[in-house]
Tab-separated table of N, CA and C in Angstrom:
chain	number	residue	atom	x	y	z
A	756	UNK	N	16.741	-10.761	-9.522
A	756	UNK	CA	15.840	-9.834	-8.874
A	756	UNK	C	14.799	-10.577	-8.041
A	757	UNK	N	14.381	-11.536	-8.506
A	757	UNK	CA	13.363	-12.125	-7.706
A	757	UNK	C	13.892	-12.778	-6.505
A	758	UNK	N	15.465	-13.682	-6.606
A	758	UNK	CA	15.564	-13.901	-5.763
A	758	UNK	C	15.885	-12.882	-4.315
A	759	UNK	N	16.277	-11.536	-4.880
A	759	UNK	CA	16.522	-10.649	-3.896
A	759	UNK	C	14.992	-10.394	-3.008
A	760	UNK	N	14.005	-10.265	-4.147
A	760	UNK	CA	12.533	-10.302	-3.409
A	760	UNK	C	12.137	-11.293	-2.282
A	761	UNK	N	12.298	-12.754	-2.981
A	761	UNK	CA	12.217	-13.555	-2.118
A	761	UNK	C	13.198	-13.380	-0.506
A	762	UNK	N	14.470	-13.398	-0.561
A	762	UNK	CA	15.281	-12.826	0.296
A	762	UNK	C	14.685	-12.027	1.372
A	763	UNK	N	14.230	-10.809	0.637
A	763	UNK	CA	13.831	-9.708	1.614
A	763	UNK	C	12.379	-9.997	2.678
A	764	UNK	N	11.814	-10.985	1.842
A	764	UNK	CA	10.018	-10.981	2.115
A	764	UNK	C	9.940	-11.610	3.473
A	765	UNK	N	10.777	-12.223	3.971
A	765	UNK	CA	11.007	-12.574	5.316
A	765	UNK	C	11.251	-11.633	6.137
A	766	UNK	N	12.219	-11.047	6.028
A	766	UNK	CA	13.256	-9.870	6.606
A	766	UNK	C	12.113	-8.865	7.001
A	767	UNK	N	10.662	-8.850	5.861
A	767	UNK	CA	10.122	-8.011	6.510
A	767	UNK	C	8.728	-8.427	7.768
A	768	UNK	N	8.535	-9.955	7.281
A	768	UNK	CA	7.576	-10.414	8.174
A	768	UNK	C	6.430	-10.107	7.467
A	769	UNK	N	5.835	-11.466	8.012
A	769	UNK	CA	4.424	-11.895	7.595
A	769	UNK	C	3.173	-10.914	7.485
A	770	UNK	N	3.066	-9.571	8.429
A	770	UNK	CA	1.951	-8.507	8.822
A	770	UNK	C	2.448	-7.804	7.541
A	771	UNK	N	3.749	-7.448	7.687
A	771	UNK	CA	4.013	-6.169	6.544
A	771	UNK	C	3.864	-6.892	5.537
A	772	UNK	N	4.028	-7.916	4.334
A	772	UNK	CA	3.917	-8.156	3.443
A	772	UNK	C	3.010	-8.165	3.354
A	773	UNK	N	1.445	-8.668	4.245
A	773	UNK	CA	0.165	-8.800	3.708
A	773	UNK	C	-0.095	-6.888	3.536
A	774	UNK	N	0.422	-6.266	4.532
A	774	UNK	CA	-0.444	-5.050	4.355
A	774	UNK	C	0.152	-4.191	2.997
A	775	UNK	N	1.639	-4.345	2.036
A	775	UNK	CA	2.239	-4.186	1.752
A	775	UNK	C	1.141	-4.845	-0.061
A	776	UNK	N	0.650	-5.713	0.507
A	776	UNK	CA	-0.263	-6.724	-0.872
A	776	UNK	C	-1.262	-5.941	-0.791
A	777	UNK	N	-1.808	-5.811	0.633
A	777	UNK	CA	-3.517	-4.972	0.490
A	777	UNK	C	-3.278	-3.717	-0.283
A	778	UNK	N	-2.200	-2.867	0.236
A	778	UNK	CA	-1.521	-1.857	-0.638
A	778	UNK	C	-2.056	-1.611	-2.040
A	779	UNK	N	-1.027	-2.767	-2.753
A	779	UNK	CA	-1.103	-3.247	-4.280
A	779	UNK	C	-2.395	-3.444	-4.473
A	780	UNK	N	-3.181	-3.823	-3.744
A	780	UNK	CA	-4.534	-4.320	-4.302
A	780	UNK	C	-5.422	-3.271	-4.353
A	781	UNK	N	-5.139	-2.271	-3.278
A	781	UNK	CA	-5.772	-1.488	-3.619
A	781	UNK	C	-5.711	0.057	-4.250
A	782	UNK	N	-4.766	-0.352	-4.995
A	782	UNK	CA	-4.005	0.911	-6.082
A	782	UNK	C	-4.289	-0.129	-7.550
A	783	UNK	N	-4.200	-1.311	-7.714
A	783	UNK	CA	-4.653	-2.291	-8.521
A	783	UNK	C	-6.545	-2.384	-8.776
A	784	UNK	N	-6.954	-2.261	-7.838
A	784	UNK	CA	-8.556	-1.869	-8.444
A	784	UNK	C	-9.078	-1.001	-9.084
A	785	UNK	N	-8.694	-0.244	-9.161
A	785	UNK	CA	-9.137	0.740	-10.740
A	785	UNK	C	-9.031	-0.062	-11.337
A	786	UNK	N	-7.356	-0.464	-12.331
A	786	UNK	CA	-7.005	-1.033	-13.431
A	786	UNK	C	-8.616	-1.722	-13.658
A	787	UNK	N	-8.319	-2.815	-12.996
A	787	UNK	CA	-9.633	-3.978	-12.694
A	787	UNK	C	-10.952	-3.417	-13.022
A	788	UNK	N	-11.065	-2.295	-12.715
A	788	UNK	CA	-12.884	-1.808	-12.989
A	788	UNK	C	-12.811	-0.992	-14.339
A	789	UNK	N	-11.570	-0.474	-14.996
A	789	UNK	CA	-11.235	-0.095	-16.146
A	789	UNK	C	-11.599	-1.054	-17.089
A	790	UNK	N	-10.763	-2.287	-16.950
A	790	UNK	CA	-10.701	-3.415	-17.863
A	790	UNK	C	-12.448	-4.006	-17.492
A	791	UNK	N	-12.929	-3.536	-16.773
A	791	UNK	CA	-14.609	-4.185	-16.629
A	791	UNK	C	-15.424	-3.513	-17.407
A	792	UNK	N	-15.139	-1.996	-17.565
A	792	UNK	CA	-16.073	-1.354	-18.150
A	792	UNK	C	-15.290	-0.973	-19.852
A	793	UNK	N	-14.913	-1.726	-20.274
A	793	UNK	CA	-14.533	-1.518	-21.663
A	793	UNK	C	-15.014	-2.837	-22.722
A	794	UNK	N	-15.898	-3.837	-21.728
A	794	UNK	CA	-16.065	-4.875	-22.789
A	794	UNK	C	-15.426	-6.534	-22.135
A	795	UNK	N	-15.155	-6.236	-20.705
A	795	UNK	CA	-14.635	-8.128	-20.370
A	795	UNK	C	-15.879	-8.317	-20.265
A	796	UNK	N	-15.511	-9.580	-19.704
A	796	UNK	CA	-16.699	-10.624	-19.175
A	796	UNK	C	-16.850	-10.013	-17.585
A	797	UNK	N	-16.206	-9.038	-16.719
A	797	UNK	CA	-16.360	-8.779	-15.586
A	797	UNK	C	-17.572	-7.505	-15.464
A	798	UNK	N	-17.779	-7.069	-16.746
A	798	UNK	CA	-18.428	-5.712	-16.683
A	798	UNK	C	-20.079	-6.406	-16.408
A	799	UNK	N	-20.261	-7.234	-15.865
A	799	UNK	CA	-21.799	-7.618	-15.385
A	799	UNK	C	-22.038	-7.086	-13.723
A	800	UNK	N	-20.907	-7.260	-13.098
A	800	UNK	CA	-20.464	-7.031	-11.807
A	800	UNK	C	-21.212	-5.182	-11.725
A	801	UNK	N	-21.007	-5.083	-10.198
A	801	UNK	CA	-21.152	-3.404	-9.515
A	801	UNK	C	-19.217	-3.094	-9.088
A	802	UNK	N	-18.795	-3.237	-10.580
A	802	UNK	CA	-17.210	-2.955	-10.164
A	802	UNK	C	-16.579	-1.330	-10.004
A	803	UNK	N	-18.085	-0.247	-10.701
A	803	UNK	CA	-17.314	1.060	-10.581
A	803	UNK	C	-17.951	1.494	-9.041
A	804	UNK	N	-18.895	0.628	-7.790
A	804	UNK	CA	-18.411	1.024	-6.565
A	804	UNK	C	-18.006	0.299	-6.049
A	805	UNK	N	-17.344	-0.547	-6.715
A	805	UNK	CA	-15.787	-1.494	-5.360
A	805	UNK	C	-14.885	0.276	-5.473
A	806	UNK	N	-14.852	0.212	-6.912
A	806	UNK	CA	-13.347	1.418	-6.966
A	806	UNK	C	-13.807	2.801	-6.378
A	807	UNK	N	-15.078	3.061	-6.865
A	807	UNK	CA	-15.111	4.524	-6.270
A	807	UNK	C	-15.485	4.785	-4.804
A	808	UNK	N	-16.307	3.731	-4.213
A	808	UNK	CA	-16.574	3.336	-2.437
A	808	UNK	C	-15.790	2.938	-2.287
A	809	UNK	N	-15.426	1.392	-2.464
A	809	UNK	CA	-15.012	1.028	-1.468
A	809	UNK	C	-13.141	0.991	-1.140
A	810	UNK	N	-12.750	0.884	-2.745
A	810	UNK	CA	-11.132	1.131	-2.518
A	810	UNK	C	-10.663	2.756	-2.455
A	811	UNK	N	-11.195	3.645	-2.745
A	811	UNK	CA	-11.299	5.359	-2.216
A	811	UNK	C	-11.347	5.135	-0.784
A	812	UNK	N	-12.327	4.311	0.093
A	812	UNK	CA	-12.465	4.556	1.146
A	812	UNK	C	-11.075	4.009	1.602
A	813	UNK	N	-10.671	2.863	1.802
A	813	UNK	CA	-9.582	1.984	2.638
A	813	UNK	C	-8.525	2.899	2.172
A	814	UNK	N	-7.760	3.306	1.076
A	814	UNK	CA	-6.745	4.042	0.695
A	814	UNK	C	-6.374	5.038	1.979
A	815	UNK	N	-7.420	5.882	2.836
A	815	UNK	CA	-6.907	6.539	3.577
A	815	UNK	C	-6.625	5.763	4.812
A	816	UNK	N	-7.311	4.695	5.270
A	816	UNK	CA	-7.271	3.648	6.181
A	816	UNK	C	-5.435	3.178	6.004
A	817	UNK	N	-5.105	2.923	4.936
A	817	UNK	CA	-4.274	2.346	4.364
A	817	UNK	C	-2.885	2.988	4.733
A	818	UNK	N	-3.035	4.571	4.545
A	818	UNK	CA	-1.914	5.282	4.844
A	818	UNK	C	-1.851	5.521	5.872
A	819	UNK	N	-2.604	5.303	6.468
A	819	UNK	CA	-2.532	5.836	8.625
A	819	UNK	C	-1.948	4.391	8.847
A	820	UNK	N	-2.211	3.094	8.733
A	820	UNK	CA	-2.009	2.430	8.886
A	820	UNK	C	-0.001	1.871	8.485
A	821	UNK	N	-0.043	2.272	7.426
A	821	UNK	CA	1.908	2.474	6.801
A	821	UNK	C	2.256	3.487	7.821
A	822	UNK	N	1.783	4.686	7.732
A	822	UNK	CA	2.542	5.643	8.338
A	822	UNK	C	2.957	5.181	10.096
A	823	UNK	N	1.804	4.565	10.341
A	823	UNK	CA	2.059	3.942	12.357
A	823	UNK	C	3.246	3.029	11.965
A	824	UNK	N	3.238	2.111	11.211
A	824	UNK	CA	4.281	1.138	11.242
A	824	UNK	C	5.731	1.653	10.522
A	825	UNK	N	5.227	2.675	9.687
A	825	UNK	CA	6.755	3.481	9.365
A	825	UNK	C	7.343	4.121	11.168
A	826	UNK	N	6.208	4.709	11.528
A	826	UNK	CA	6.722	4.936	12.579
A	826	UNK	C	7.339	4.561	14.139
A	827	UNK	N	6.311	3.278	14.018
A	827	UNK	CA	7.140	1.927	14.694
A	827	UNK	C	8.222	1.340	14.370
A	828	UNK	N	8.898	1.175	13.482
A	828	UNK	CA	9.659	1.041	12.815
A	828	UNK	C	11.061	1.824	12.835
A	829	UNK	N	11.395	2.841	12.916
A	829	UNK	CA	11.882	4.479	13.515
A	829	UNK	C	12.208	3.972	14.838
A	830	UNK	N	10.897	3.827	15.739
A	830	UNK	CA	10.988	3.477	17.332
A	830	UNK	C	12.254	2.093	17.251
A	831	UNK	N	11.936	1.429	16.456
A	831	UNK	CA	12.807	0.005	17.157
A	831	UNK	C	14.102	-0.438	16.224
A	832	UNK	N	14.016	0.904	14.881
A	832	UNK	CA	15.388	1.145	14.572
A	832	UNK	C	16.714	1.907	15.862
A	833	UNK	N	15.436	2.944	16.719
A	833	UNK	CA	16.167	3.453	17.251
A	833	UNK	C	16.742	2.816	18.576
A	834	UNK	N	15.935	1.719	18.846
A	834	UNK	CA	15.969	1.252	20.082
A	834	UNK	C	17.286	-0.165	19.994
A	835	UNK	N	17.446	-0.721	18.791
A	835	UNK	CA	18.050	-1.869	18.076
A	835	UNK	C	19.540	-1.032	17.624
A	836	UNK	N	20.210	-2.397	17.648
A	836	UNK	CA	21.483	-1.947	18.000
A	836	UNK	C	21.855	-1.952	16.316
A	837	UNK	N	22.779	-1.436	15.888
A	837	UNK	CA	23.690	-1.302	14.495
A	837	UNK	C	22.811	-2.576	13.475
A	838	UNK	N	22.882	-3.772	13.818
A	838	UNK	CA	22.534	-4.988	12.728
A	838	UNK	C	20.659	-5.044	12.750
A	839	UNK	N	20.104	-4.387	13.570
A	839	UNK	CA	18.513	-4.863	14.037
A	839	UNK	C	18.533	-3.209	13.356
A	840	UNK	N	19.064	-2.173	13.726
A	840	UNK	CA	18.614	-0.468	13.525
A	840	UNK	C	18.414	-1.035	11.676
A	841	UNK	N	19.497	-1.337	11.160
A	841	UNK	CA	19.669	-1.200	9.819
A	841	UNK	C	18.612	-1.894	9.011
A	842	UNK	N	18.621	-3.262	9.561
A	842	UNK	CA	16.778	-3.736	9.076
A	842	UNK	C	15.846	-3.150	9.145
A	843	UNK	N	15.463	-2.529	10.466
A	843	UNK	CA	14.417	-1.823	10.557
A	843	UNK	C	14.208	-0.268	9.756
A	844	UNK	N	15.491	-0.007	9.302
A	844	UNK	CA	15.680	1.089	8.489
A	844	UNK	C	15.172	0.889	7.133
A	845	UNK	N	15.538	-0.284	6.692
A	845	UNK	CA	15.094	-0.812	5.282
A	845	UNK	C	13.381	-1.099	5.244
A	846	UNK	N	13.020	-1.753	6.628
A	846	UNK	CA	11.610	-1.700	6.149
A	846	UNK	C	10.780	-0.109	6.317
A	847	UNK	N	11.505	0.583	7.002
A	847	UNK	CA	10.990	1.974	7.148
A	847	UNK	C	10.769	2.941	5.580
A	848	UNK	N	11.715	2.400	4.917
A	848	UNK	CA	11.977	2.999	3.602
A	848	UNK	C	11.045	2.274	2.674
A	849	UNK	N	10.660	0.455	2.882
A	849	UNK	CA	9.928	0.622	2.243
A	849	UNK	C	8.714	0.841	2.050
A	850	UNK	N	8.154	1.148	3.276
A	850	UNK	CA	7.400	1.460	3.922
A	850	UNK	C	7.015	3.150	3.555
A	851	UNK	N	8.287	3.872	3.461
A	851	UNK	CA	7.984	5.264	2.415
A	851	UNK	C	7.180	5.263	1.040
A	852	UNK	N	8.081	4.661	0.621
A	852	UNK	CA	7.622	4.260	-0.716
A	852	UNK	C	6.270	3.726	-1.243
A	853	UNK	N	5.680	2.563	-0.471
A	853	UNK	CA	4.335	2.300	-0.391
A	853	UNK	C	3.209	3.473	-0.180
A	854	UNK	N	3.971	4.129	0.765
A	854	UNK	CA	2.964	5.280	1.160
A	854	UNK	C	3.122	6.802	0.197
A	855	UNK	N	4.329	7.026	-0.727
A	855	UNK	CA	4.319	7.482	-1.598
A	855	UNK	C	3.206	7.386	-2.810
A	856	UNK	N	3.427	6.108	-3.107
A	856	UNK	CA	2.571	6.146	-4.166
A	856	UNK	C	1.235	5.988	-4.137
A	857	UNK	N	1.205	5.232	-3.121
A	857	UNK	CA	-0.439	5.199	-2.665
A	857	UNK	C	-1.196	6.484	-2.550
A	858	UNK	N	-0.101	7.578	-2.114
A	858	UNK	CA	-0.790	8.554	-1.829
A	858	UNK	C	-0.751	9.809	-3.212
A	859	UNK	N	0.145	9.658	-4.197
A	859	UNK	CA	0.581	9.795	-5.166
A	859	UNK	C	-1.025	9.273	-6.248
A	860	UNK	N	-0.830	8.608	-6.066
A	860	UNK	CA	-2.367	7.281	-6.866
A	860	UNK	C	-3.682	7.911	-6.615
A	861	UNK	N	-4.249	8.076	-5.608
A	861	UNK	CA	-5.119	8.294	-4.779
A	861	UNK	C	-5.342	10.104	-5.067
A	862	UNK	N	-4.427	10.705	-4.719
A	862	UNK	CA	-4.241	12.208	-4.651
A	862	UNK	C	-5.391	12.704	-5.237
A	863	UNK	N	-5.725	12.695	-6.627
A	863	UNK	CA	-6.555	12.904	-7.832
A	863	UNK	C	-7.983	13.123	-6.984
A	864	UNK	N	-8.305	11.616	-6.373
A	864	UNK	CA	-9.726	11.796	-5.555
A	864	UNK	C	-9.789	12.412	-4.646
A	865	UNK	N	-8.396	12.288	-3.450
A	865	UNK	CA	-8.608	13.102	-2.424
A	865	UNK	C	-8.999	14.623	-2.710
A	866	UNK	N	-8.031	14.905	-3.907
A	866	UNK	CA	-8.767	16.560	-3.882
A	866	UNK	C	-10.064	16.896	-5.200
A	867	UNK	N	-10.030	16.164	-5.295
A	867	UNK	CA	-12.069	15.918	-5.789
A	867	UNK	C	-12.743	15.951	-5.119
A	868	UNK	N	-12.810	15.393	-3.713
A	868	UNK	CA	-13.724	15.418	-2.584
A	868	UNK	C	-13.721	16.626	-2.105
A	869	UNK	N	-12.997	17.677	-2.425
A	869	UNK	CA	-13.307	19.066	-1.523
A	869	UNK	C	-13.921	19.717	-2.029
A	870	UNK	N	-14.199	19.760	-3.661
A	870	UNK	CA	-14.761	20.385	-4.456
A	870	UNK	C	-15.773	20.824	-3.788
């Protein structure tokens, strides 16, 4: 499995994997301010507004940002012939998926804020 990871992490290029990490990182900061406020050594920190400012905020940044490159992606599947369409198909998908759950993750606050 890993080596299939490794494999792919090229295939998708250097931009998408970082934004693909910022992703993770920022569906991963809760956990982090959870484990702060139960008793680590991190709970000295201002870690419940990294999570509730500042990673609430980027999350929507985050999905406009997947969704343009899902949709760039579409563009130069469609434009790329059979062997280039089919790559670009794969990063389009995973590119779904990221934006699934992110938005899946997130959901909870977005509709808290309308209250």
């Amino acid at each position: 499995m890993a080596e299939a990871i490794r494999g792919a992490l090229p295939a998708l290029g250097a931009l998408r994997v970082g934004l693909l990490l910022f992703t993770a990182v920022d569906i991963l900061v809760p956990l982090f301010d959870g484990l702060a406020r139960h008793g680590s050594p991190w709970s000295a920190g201002g870690h419940t507004a990294t999570h509730v400012v500042i990673a609430s905020a980027i999350a929507p940044i985050l999905f406009v940002v997947l969704l343009f490159d899902y949709i760039m992606s579409r563009v130069r599947a469609a434009d790329a012939g059979d062997a280039g369409g089919a790559r670009f198909r794969a990063i389009g998908r995973v590119e779904l998926v990221a934006m699934a759950v992110l938005l899946a993750y997130w959901m909870p606050v977005i509709a808290a804020l309308g209250r």
